[in-house]
Amino acid sequence: MTGHDGDRGAGHDGDRRAGRRPAVLKAVGLTLAAALVLGGAAAGWAYWHLNNNIRSVDINSALGDDRPAKPVVTPSASASVSPLPTGALNILVLGSDSRSGKANEELGGGDSSGARSDTAMVVHIDAGRTGATVVSIPRDTLVTRPSCPLSSGGSTSVAYDSMFNSAYSLGGPVCAVKTVESVTDVRMDHYIEIDFSGFAKLVDALGGVTVTTGQDIDDDKSHLHLAAGTHHLNGKQALALARTRHGIGDGSDLGRIGLQQKLVKALLEQIAATDLLTDPAKLYRVADAVTGSLTTDTGLNSLSELMRLGQSLKGLTADRVKTVMMPVVTAPSDPNRVVAKEPAASALWKSLR
């Protein structure tokens, strides 16, 4: 899974041809799609309710100036003509797995407390917003976790050879962003987190998703048992597929990344096949599931801001996206962990600055 150039999504043109859906949806799941739809369909109480569903974290205030510098942007000649932004963007997208609570246990969650970032992607949108690179970071990557501020006051200690996803479980979104910026030396302009339990509700609101697996999946820990072939999954099954790792390949996170990418594509295809604008009840259920499972930075914490971002990405299509995984090798200290493969990883991050 170390190189997936030009991974094709589902169509966005009027005839919904495959391969033309905006590529950014591959990175943020359904967030921007819902925002674009809601921009023209939601009003009154429904808009207020959905807007207030979105949770946010003030990452900029928490981190201050102790982070990579913002790139210097030269205003374009068309800036005064179009109010939409056109500059490059880096967005950290996390799928969080809350493992406590009865509802989550019924969805196949573990019995440990707290939450972990089971999925992490850095989405780089090129200047002009017509091209993008999506980089998946394996959660089993060993990194140096920097000192992070805590909402309760004080800060964490620097930790060496620490699991990448421990940053989120220890210090939440703020520490996740700071750790990614420390590892990559790339400033994250925005943060988007999608809760996996809400993700299951979203799949059900869409009527399920169809996924084809190339091998049997037999994973007691995620409660997923599927024979190789094509299956129509409900929300609980789709969430189990996103979580599974022990029933495929060598049981590492690298195999799970491939399944998650396949699942996102299946979701996009389901949306492409569903005309939500002709079914207001389904539209509302989908929008409620999306916004109810969403946490963003304060720069994206409203439907209007999400819609503005989505509109600025109208020229970004699937044939202009590159999807890769951060280059990694087995960690010398632990065969069950990986570390960044150098100099390839540094060269990748440098290309996104």
mmCIF file of C-alpha atoms in Angstrom:
data_model
loop_
_atom_site.group_PDB
_atom_site.id
_atom_site.type_symbol
_atom_site.label_atom_id
_atom_site.label_comp_id
_atom_site.label_asym_id
_atom_site.label_seq_id
_atom_site.Cartn_x
_atom_site.Cartn_y
_atom_site.Cartn_z
ATOM 1 C CA MET A 1 0.000 0.000 0.000
ATOM 2 C CA THR A 2 2.946 2.321 -0.424
ATOM 3 C CA GLY A 3 1.890 3.853 -3.720
ATOM 4 C CA HIS A 4 -1.633 4.394 -5.066
ATOM 5 C CA ASP A 5 -1.269 7.062 -7.712
ATOM 6 C CA GLY A 6 -4.402 8.228 -9.409
ATOM 7 C CA ASP A 7 -6.830 6.161 -7.347
ATOM 8 C CA ARG A 8 -10.163 6.829 -9.041
ATOM 9 C CA GLY A 9 -13.284 7.923 -7.182
ATOM 10 C CA ALA A 10 -16.929 8.005 -8.274
ATOM 11 C CA GLY A 11 -18.292 10.646 -10.667
ATOM 12 C CA HIS A 12 -19.578 14.124 -9.889
ATOM 13 C CA ASP A 13 -20.659 15.258 -13.377
ATOM 14 C CA GLY A 14 -24.349 15.473 -14.269
ATOM 15 C CA ASP A 15 -24.273 11.945 -15.648
ATOM 16 C CA ARG A 16 -22.345 10.730 -12.538
ATOM 17 C CA ARG A 17 -19.680 9.018 -14.626
ATOM 18 C CA ALA A 18 -17.134 7.074 -12.564
ATOM 19 C CA GLY A 19 -13.811 8.775 -12.003
ATOM 20 C CA ARG A 20 -15.079 12.354 -11.900
ATOM 21 C CA ARG A 21 -16.222 12.898 -8.315
ATOM 22 C CA PRO A 22 -14.213 15.639 -6.515
ATOM 23 C CA ALA A 23 -11.104 13.946 -5.209
ATOM 24 C CA VAL A 24 -11.116 15.727 -1.885
ATOM 25 C CA LEU A 25 -14.045 13.536 -0.822
ATOM 26 C CA LYS A 26 -11.607 10.659 -0.719
ATOM 27 C CA ALA A 27 -9.802 12.506 2.038
ATOM 28 C CA VAL A 28 -12.601 13.792 4.178
ATOM 29 C CA GLY A 29 -15.147 11.055 3.616
ATOM 30 C CA LEU A 30 -18.552 12.684 3.220
ATOM 31 C CA THR A 31 -18.066 15.974 5.040
ATOM 32 C CA LEU A 32 -17.736 18.257 2.055
ATOM 33 C CA ALA A 33 -20.346 16.408 0.044
ATOM 34 C CA ALA A 34 -22.885 16.948 2.802
ATOM 35 C CA ALA A 35 -21.887 20.599 3.126
ATOM 36 C CA LEU A 36 -22.363 21.237 -0.572
ATOM 37 C CA VAL A 37 -25.770 19.566 -0.592
ATOM 38 C CA LEU A 38 -26.909 21.295 2.552
ATOM 39 C CA GLY A 39 -25.848 24.670 1.227
ATOM 40 C CA GLY A 40 -28.782 24.567 -1.148
ATOM 41 C CA ALA A 41 -31.250 22.417 0.767
ATOM 42 C CA ALA A 42 -31.148 23.174 4.481
ATOM 43 C CA ALA A 43 -32.918 26.127 6.080
ATOM 44 C CA GLY A 44 -34.439 27.290 9.327
ATOM 45 C CA TRP A 45 -34.399 24.938 12.281
ATOM 46 C CA ALA A 46 -32.847 22.081 10.348
ATOM 47 C CA TYR A 47 -29.884 24.251 9.340
ATOM 48 C CA TRP A 48 -29.507 25.507 12.918
ATOM 49 C CA HIS A 49 -29.631 21.968 14.318
ATOM 50 C CA LEU A 50 -27.125 20.566 11.833
ATOM 51 C CA ASN A 51 -24.807 23.537 12.252
ATOM 52 C CA ASN A 52 -24.831 23.063 16.026
ATOM 53 C CA ASN A 53 -24.069 19.371 15.658
ATOM 54 C CA ILE A 54 -20.502 20.248 14.664
ATOM 55 C CA ARG A 55 -17.989 20.253 17.496
ATOM 56 C CA SER A 56 -14.777 22.245 17.287
ATOM 57 C CA VAL A 57 -11.393 22.680 18.949
ATOM 58 C CA ASP A 58 -9.405 25.930 18.948
ATOM 59 C CA ILE A 59 -6.119 24.384 17.855
ATOM 60 C CA ASN A 60 -4.505 27.672 16.796
ATOM 61 C CA SER A 61 -4.890 29.202 20.261
ATOM 62 C CA ALA A 62 -3.709 26.038 21.994
ATOM 63 C CA LEU A 63 -0.513 25.705 19.930
ATOM 64 C CA GLY A 64 0.298 29.403 19.444
ATOM 65 C CA ASP A 65 3.458 30.048 17.457
ATOM 66 C CA ASP A 66 5.204 26.801 18.435
ATOM 67 C CA ARG A 67 4.622 25.149 15.088
ATOM 68 C CA PRO A 68 5.844 25.251 11.450
ATOM 69 C CA ALA A 69 5.517 28.638 9.805
ATOM 70 C CA LYS A 70 2.706 29.391 7.391
ATOM 71 C CA PRO A 71 3.878 29.560 3.757
ATOM 72 C CA VAL A 72 4.093 33.045 2.300
ATOM 73 C CA VAL A 73 1.184 33.479 -0.111
ATOM 74 C CA THR A 74 1.278 35.994 -2.950
ATOM 75 C CA PRO A 75 -2.231 37.325 -3.702
ATOM 76 C CA SER A 76 -3.386 36.373 -7.197
ATOM 77 C CA ALA A 77 -4.719 38.852 -9.707
ATOM 78 C CA SER A 78 -8.126 37.149 -9.546
ATOM 79 C CA ALA A 79 -8.414 37.412 -5.752
ATOM 80 C CA SER A 80 -10.563 40.526 -6.020
ATOM 81 C CA VAL A 81 -12.825 38.859 -8.582
ATOM 82 C CA SER A 82 -13.553 35.611 -6.735
ATOM 83 C CA PRO A 83 -14.235 35.557 -2.985
ATOM 84 C CA LEU A 84 -13.282 31.869 -2.804
ATOM 85 C CA PRO A 85 -9.782 30.991 -1.510
ATOM 86 C CA THR A 86 -7.277 29.465 -3.941
ATOM 87 C CA GLY A 87 -4.170 28.940 -1.803
ATOM 88 C CA ALA A 88 -2.577 25.606 -0.904
ATOM 89 C CA LEU A 89 -3.977 23.804 2.138
ATOM 90 C CA ASN A 90 -2.877 21.017 4.462
ATOM 91 C CA ILE A 91 -5.657 19.258 6.383
ATOM 92 C CA LEU A 92 -5.196 16.573 9.027
ATOM 93 C CA VAL A 93 -8.090 14.111 8.787
ATOM 94 C CA LEU A 94 -8.567 11.614 11.628
ATOM 95 C CA GLY A 95 -11.010 8.765 12.088
ATOM 96 C CA SER A 96 -11.427 8.391 15.841
ATOM 97 C CA ASP A 97 -12.379 5.141 17.503
ATOM 98 C CA SER A 98 -14.120 5.622 20.849
ATOM 99 C CA ARG A 99 -13.914 2.239 22.561
ATOM 100 C CA SER A 100 -16.088 2.847 25.594
ATOM 101 C CA GLY A 101 -19.843 2.885 26.070
ATOM 102 C CA LYS A 102 -22.625 0.374 25.435
ATOM 103 C CA ALA A 103 -23.540 1.714 21.989
ATOM 104 C CA ASN A 104 -19.986 1.495 20.757
ATOM 105 C CA GLU A 105 -19.518 -1.976 22.256
ATOM 106 C CA GLU A 106 -22.525 -3.130 20.228
ATOM 107 C CA LEU A 107 -20.763 -1.805 17.123
ATOM 108 C CA GLY A 108 -17.745 -4.004 17.771
ATOM 109 C CA GLY A 109 -15.611 -1.642 19.852
ATOM 110 C CA GLY A 110 -13.079 -2.870 22.352
ATOM 111 C CA ASP A 111 -13.393 -2.784 26.112
ATOM 112 C CA SER A 112 -10.699 -0.191 26.775
ATOM 113 C CA SER A 113 -11.576 3.347 27.750
ATOM 114 C CA GLY A 114 -10.854 6.547 25.883
ATOM 115 C CA ALA A 115 -10.466 7.085 22.171
ATOM 116 C CA ARG A 116 -7.752 6.516 19.586
ATOM 117 C CA SER A 117 -7.045 7.882 16.130
ATOM 118 C CA ASP A 118 -7.360 4.696 14.114
ATOM 119 C CA THR A 119 -7.144 6.473 10.758
ATOM 120 C CA ALA A 120 -4.868 9.406 9.932
ATOM 121 C CA MET A 121 -4.447 11.179 6.620
ATOM 122 C CA VAL A 122 -2.661 14.384 5.685
ATOM 123 C CA VAL A 123 -4.483 15.975 2.767
ATOM 124 C CA HIS A 124 -2.392 18.451 0.783
ATOM 125 C CA ILE A 125 -4.345 20.581 -1.682
ATOM 126 C CA ASP A 126 -2.160 22.319 -4.236
ATOM 127 C CA ALA A 127 -2.252 26.061 -4.885
ATOM 128 C CA GLY A 128 -5.077 26.693 -7.320
ATOM 129 C CA ARG A 129 -6.939 23.761 -5.707
ATOM 130 C CA THR A 130 -6.974 21.571 -8.802
ATOM 131 C CA GLY A 131 -4.605 18.870 -7.518
ATOM 132 C CA ALA A 132 -4.093 17.029 -4.244
ATOM 133 C CA THR A 133 -1.959 14.458 -2.442
ATOM 134 C CA VAL A 134 -3.436 12.289 0.329
ATOM 135 C CA VAL A 135 -0.901 10.640 2.637
ATOM 136 C CA SER A 136 -1.984 7.886 5.036
ATOM 137 C CA ILE A 137 0.065 7.562 8.240
ATOM 138 C CA PRO A 138 0.032 4.081 9.822
ATOM 139 C CA ARG A 139 -1.065 4.305 13.441
ATOM 140 C CA ASP A 140 1.650 1.783 14.395
ATOM 141 C CA THR A 141 4.406 4.207 13.385
ATOM 142 C CA LEU A 142 6.906 4.940 16.160
ATOM 143 C CA VAL A 143 7.585 8.681 16.470
ATOM 144 C CA THR A 144 8.966 11.226 18.873
ATOM 145 C CA ARG A 145 5.847 12.698 20.450
ATOM 146 C CA PRO A 146 6.475 16.344 21.386
ATOM 147 C CA SER A 147 5.380 18.060 24.569
ATOM 148 C CA CYS A 148 1.700 18.950 24.140
ATOM 149 C CA PRO A 149 -0.466 21.428 26.060
ATOM 150 C CA LEU A 150 -3.330 19.879 28.039
ATOM 151 C CA SER A 151 -6.794 21.402 28.338
ATOM 152 C CA SER A 152 -6.607 20.858 32.100
ATOM 153 C CA GLY A 153 -3.412 22.890 32.283
ATOM 154 C CA GLY A 154 0.256 21.995 32.065
ATOM 155 C CA SER A 155 1.699 19.854 29.304
ATOM 156 C CA THR A 156 2.813 16.339 28.494
ATOM 157 C CA SER A 157 6.431 15.231 28.426
ATOM 158 C CA VAL A 158 8.349 14.478 25.255
ATOM 159 C CA ALA A 159 8.144 10.756 24.494
ATOM 160 C CA TYR A 160 10.541 8.842 22.259
ATOM 161 C CA ASP A 161 9.639 5.730 20.229
ATOM 162 C CA SER A 162 5.983 6.365 20.992
ATOM 163 C CA MET A 163 3.060 5.014 18.971
ATOM 164 C CA PHE A 164 1.787 7.679 16.590
ATOM 165 C CA ASN A 165 -1.838 7.311 17.678
ATOM 166 C CA SER A 166 -0.911 7.755 21.344
ATOM 167 C CA ALA A 167 -0.798 11.511 20.717
ATOM 168 C CA TYR A 168 -4.558 11.635 20.245
ATOM 169 C CA SER A 169 -5.387 9.342 23.158
ATOM 170 C CA LEU A 170 -3.123 11.397 25.451
ATOM 171 C CA GLY A 171 -3.803 14.971 24.353
ATOM 172 C CA GLY A 172 -6.682 14.897 21.881
ATOM 173 C CA PRO A 173 -6.775 16.838 18.586
ATOM 174 C CA VAL A 174 -4.267 19.452 19.761
ATOM 175 C CA CYS A 175 -1.583 16.849 20.475
ATOM 176 C CA ALA A 176 -2.437 14.942 17.288
ATOM 177 C CA VAL A 177 -1.892 18.080 15.208
ATOM 178 C CA LYS A 178 1.305 19.001 17.038
ATOM 179 C CA THR A 179 2.705 15.486 16.620
ATOM 180 C CA VAL A 180 1.952 15.432 12.895
ATOM 181 C CA GLU A 181 3.550 18.855 12.475
ATOM 182 C CA SER A 182 6.597 17.705 14.454
ATOM 183 C CA VAL A 183 6.989 14.561 12.337
ATOM 184 C CA THR A 184 6.379 16.248 8.977
ATOM 185 C CA ASP A 185 7.474 19.874 9.528
ATOM 186 C CA VAL A 186 4.306 20.735 7.595
ATOM 187 C CA ARG A 187 1.801 23.145 9.135
ATOM 188 C CA MET A 188 -1.762 21.827 9.299
ATOM 189 C CA ASP A 189 -4.172 24.565 8.209
ATOM 190 C CA HIS A 190 -7.243 22.619 9.288
ATOM 191 C CA TYR A 191 -8.317 19.609 11.325
ATOM 192 C CA ILE A 192 -11.253 17.278 10.607
ATOM 193 C CA GLU A 193 -12.179 14.320 12.815
ATOM 194 C CA ILE A 194 -14.905 11.796 12.020
ATOM 195 C CA ASP A 195 -16.117 9.556 14.848
ATOM 196 C CA PHE A 196 -16.425 5.908 13.824
ATOM 197 C CA SER A 197 -19.700 5.375 15.693
ATOM 198 C CA GLY A 198 -21.256 8.244 13.742
ATOM 199 C CA PHE A 199 -19.749 6.738 10.625
ATOM 200 C CA ALA A 200 -21.822 3.588 11.172
ATOM 201 C CA LYS A 201 -24.990 5.700 11.432
ATOM 202 C CA LEU A 202 -24.023 7.427 8.196
ATOM 203 C CA VAL A 203 -23.684 4.135 6.337
ATOM 204 C CA ASP A 204 -27.118 3.068 7.562
ATOM 205 C CA ALA A 205 -28.611 6.431 6.543
ATOM 206 C CA LEU A 206 -27.288 5.820 3.021
ATOM 207 C CA GLY A 207 -28.830 2.353 2.892
ATOM 208 C CA GLY A 208 -25.524 0.493 3.292
ATOM 209 C CA VAL A 209 -22.496 0.134 1.019
ATOM 210 C CA THR A 210 -21.331 -2.560 -1.400
ATOM 211 C CA VAL A 211 -17.736 -3.739 -1.009
ATOM 212 C CA THR A 212 -15.767 -6.445 -2.796
ATOM 213 C CA THR A 213 -13.013 -8.185 -0.830
ATOM 214 C CA GLY A 214 -10.284 -10.202 -2.499
ATOM 215 C CA GLN A 215 -9.774 -12.552 0.434
ATOM 216 C CA ASP A 216 -11.681 -14.041 3.347
ATOM 217 C CA ILE A 217 -11.850 -11.878 6.456
ATOM 218 C CA ASP A 218 -12.103 -13.695 9.772
ATOM 219 C CA ASP A 219 -11.489 -11.271 12.639
ATOM 220 C CA ASP A 220 -12.994 -12.009 16.047
ATOM 221 C CA LYS A 221 -11.736 -8.723 17.477
ATOM 222 C CA SER A 222 -13.680 -6.582 15.004
ATOM 223 C CA HIS A 223 -16.498 -9.155 14.888
ATOM 224 C CA LEU A 224 -16.243 -9.363 11.106
ATOM 225 C CA HIS A 225 -16.466 -12.625 9.175
ATOM 226 C CA LEU A 226 -16.751 -12.288 5.386
ATOM 227 C CA ALA A 227 -15.971 -14.696 2.588
ATOM 228 C CA ALA A 228 -14.068 -13.291 -0.379
ATOM 229 C CA GLY A 229 -16.487 -11.670 -2.796
ATOM 230 C CA THR A 230 -19.036 -8.869 -3.003
ATOM 231 C CA HIS A 231 -21.125 -7.934 0.035
ATOM 232 C CA HIS A 232 -23.663 -5.230 0.867
ATOM 233 C CA LEU A 233 -22.714 -4.029 4.353
ATOM 234 C CA ASN A 234 -24.784 -2.223 6.953
ATOM 235 C CA GLY A 235 -23.273 0.375 9.284
ATOM 236 C CA LYS A 236 -22.104 -2.101 11.919
ATOM 237 C CA GLN A 237 -20.419 -4.301 9.307
ATOM 238 C CA ALA A 238 -18.834 -1.330 7.533
ATOM 239 C CA LEU A 239 -17.394 -0.069 10.807
ATOM 240 C CA ALA A 240 -16.005 -3.534 11.521
ATOM 241 C CA LEU A 241 -14.375 -3.510 8.076
ATOM 242 C CA ALA A 242 -12.766 -0.142 8.832
ATOM 243 C CA ARG A 243 -11.406 -1.534 12.100
ATOM 244 C CA THR A 244 -10.330 -5.012 11.047
ATOM 245 C CA ARG A 245 -6.669 -5.872 10.842
ATOM 246 C CA HIS A 246 -6.164 -9.293 12.456
ATOM 247 C CA GLY A 247 -8.108 -11.241 9.863
ATOM 248 C CA ILE A 248 -6.144 -10.062 6.822
ATOM 249 C CA GLY A 249 -2.560 -10.240 5.606
ATOM 250 C CA ASP A 250 0.030 -10.163 8.372
ATOM 251 C CA GLY A 251 -2.341 -8.494 10.827
ATOM 252 C CA SER A 252 -0.575 -5.133 10.618
ATOM 253 C CA ASP A 253 -2.095 -1.684 10.182
ATOM 254 C CA LEU A 254 -0.853 -1.581 6.588
ATOM 255 C CA GLY A 255 -3.515 -4.050 5.454
ATOM 256 C CA ARG A 256 -6.220 -2.100 7.268
ATOM 257 C CA ILE A 257 -5.279 1.082 5.403
ATOM 258 C CA GLY A 258 -6.040 -0.703 2.141
ATOM 259 C CA LEU A 259 -9.460 -1.820 3.420
ATOM 260 C CA GLN A 260 -10.300 1.673 4.631
ATOM 261 C CA GLN A 261 -9.469 3.168 1.256
ATOM 262 C CA LYS A 262 -11.683 0.557 -0.411
ATOM 263 C CA LEU A 263 -14.508 1.373 1.999
ATOM 264 C CA VAL A 264 -14.286 5.115 1.339
ATOM 265 C CA LYS A 265 -14.542 4.439 -2.388
ATOM 266 C CA ALA A 266 -17.620 2.278 -1.788
ATOM 267 C CA LEU A 267 -19.219 5.114 0.183
ATOM 268 C CA LEU A 268 -18.584 7.564 -2.630
ATOM 269 C CA GLU A 269 -20.122 5.168 -5.117
ATOM 270 C CA GLN A 270 -23.189 4.801 -2.882
ATOM 271 C CA ILE A 271 -23.590 8.576 -2.701
ATOM 272 C CA ALA A 272 -23.194 8.866 -6.466
ATOM 273 C CA ALA A 273 -26.016 6.358 -6.880
ATOM 274 C CA THR A 274 -28.300 8.147 -4.388
ATOM 275 C CA ASP A 275 -30.077 11.376 -5.345
ATOM 276 C CA LEU A 276 -30.422 12.877 -1.883
ATOM 277 C CA LEU A 277 -32.048 16.059 -3.169
ATOM 278 C CA THR A 278 -35.149 14.091 -4.208
ATOM 279 C CA ASP A 279 -35.507 12.503 -0.766
ATOM 280 C CA PRO A 280 -35.502 15.223 1.940
ATOM 281 C CA ALA A 281 -35.940 12.692 4.754
ATOM 282 C CA LYS A 282 -32.874 10.695 3.692
ATOM 283 C CA LEU A 283 -30.950 13.925 3.084
ATOM 284 C CA TYR A 284 -31.614 15.005 6.638
ATOM 285 C CA ARG A 285 -30.643 11.608 8.094
ATOM 286 C CA VAL A 286 -27.362 11.641 6.157
ATOM 287 C CA ALA A 287 -26.595 15.249 7.085
ATOM 288 C CA ASP A 288 -27.429 14.616 10.738
ATOM 289 C CA ALA A 289 -25.142 11.577 10.807
ATOM 290 C CA VAL A 290 -22.272 13.509 9.199
ATOM 291 C CA THR A 291 -22.454 16.629 11.329
ATOM 292 C CA GLY A 292 -23.175 14.635 14.480
ATOM 293 C CA SER A 293 -19.926 12.717 14.064
ATOM 294 C CA LEU A 294 -17.756 15.693 13.116
ATOM 295 C CA THR A 295 -15.128 17.657 15.047
ATOM 296 C CA THR A 296 -13.180 20.406 13.288
ATOM 297 C CA ASP A 297 -10.843 23.254 14.083
ATOM 298 C CA THR A 298 -12.552 26.588 14.666
ATOM 299 C CA GLY A 299 -11.877 27.644 11.079
ATOM 300 C CA LEU A 300 -14.266 24.968 9.734
ATOM 301 C CA ASN A 301 -16.857 24.727 12.501
ATOM 302 C CA SER A 302 -19.918 25.754 10.521
ATOM 303 C CA LEU A 303 -21.837 24.557 7.489
ATOM 304 C CA SER A 304 -21.092 27.833 5.724
ATOM 305 C CA GLU A 305 -17.328 27.424 6.157
ATOM 306 C CA LEU A 306 -17.449 23.794 5.018
ATOM 307 C CA MET A 307 -19.524 24.811 2.015
ATOM 308 C CA ARG A 308 -17.063 27.589 1.134
ATOM 309 C CA LEU A 309 -14.195 25.108 1.285
ATOM 310 C CA GLY A 310 -16.121 22.648 -0.854
ATOM 311 C CA GLN A 311 -16.929 25.313 -3.452
ATOM 312 C CA SER A 312 -13.246 26.267 -3.673
ATOM 313 C CA LEU A 313 -12.476 22.646 -4.623
ATOM 314 C CA LYS A 314 -14.861 22.389 -7.581
ATOM 315 C CA GLY A 315 -11.941 21.997 -9.990
ATOM 316 C CA LEU A 316 -10.395 19.119 -8.030
ATOM 317 C CA THR A 317 -11.277 15.814 -9.686
ATOM 318 C CA ALA A 318 -10.176 12.246 -9.046
ATOM 319 C CA ASP A 319 -7.702 12.168 -11.916
ATOM 320 C CA ARG A 320 -5.785 14.984 -10.209
ATOM 321 C CA VAL A 321 -5.248 13.278 -6.880
ATOM 322 C CA LYS A 322 -2.408 11.066 -5.700
ATOM 323 C CA THR A 323 -3.021 8.708 -2.770
ATOM 324 C CA VAL A 324 0.012 7.253 -1.014
ATOM 325 C CA MET A 325 1.119 5.875 2.316
ATOM 326 C CA MET A 326 4.005 7.409 4.212
ATOM 327 C CA PRO A 327 7.080 5.278 3.384
ATOM 328 C CA VAL A 328 7.812 3.003 6.351
ATOM 329 C CA VAL A 329 10.039 0.083 7.323
ATOM 330 C CA THR A 330 9.858 -2.373 10.208
ATOM 331 C CA ALA A 331 11.078 -0.786 13.433
ATOM 332 C CA PRO A 332 14.452 -2.212 14.581
ATOM 333 C CA SER A 333 13.193 -2.239 18.177
ATOM 334 C CA ASP A 334 9.879 -3.997 17.536
ATOM 335 C CA PRO A 335 8.844 -6.198 14.590
ATOM 336 C CA ASN A 336 5.202 -5.231 15.219
ATOM 337 C CA ARG A 337 5.869 -1.519 14.677
ATOM 338 C CA VAL A 338 7.129 0.612 11.806
ATOM 339 C CA VAL A 339 9.222 3.758 11.492
ATOM 340 C CA ALA A 340 9.491 6.314 8.727
ATOM 341 C CA LYS A 341 11.674 5.149 5.866
ATOM 342 C CA GLU A 342 14.320 7.759 5.184
ATOM 343 C CA PRO A 343 15.118 9.726 3.128
ATOM 344 C CA ALA A 344 11.902 8.858 1.257
ATOM 345 C CA ALA A 345 9.542 10.047 4.021
ATOM 346 C CA SER A 346 11.292 13.401 4.445
ATOM 347 C CA ALA A 347 11.286 13.935 0.690
ATOM 348 C CA LEU A 348 7.545 13.268 0.598
ATOM 349 C CA TRP A 349 6.781 15.769 3.360
ATOM 350 C CA LYS A 350 9.091 18.362 1.802
ATOM 351 C CA SER A 351 7.093 18.135 -1.436
ATOM 352 C CA LEU A 352 3.948 19.182 0.472
ATOM 353 C CA ARG A 353 5.348 22.333 2.050
#
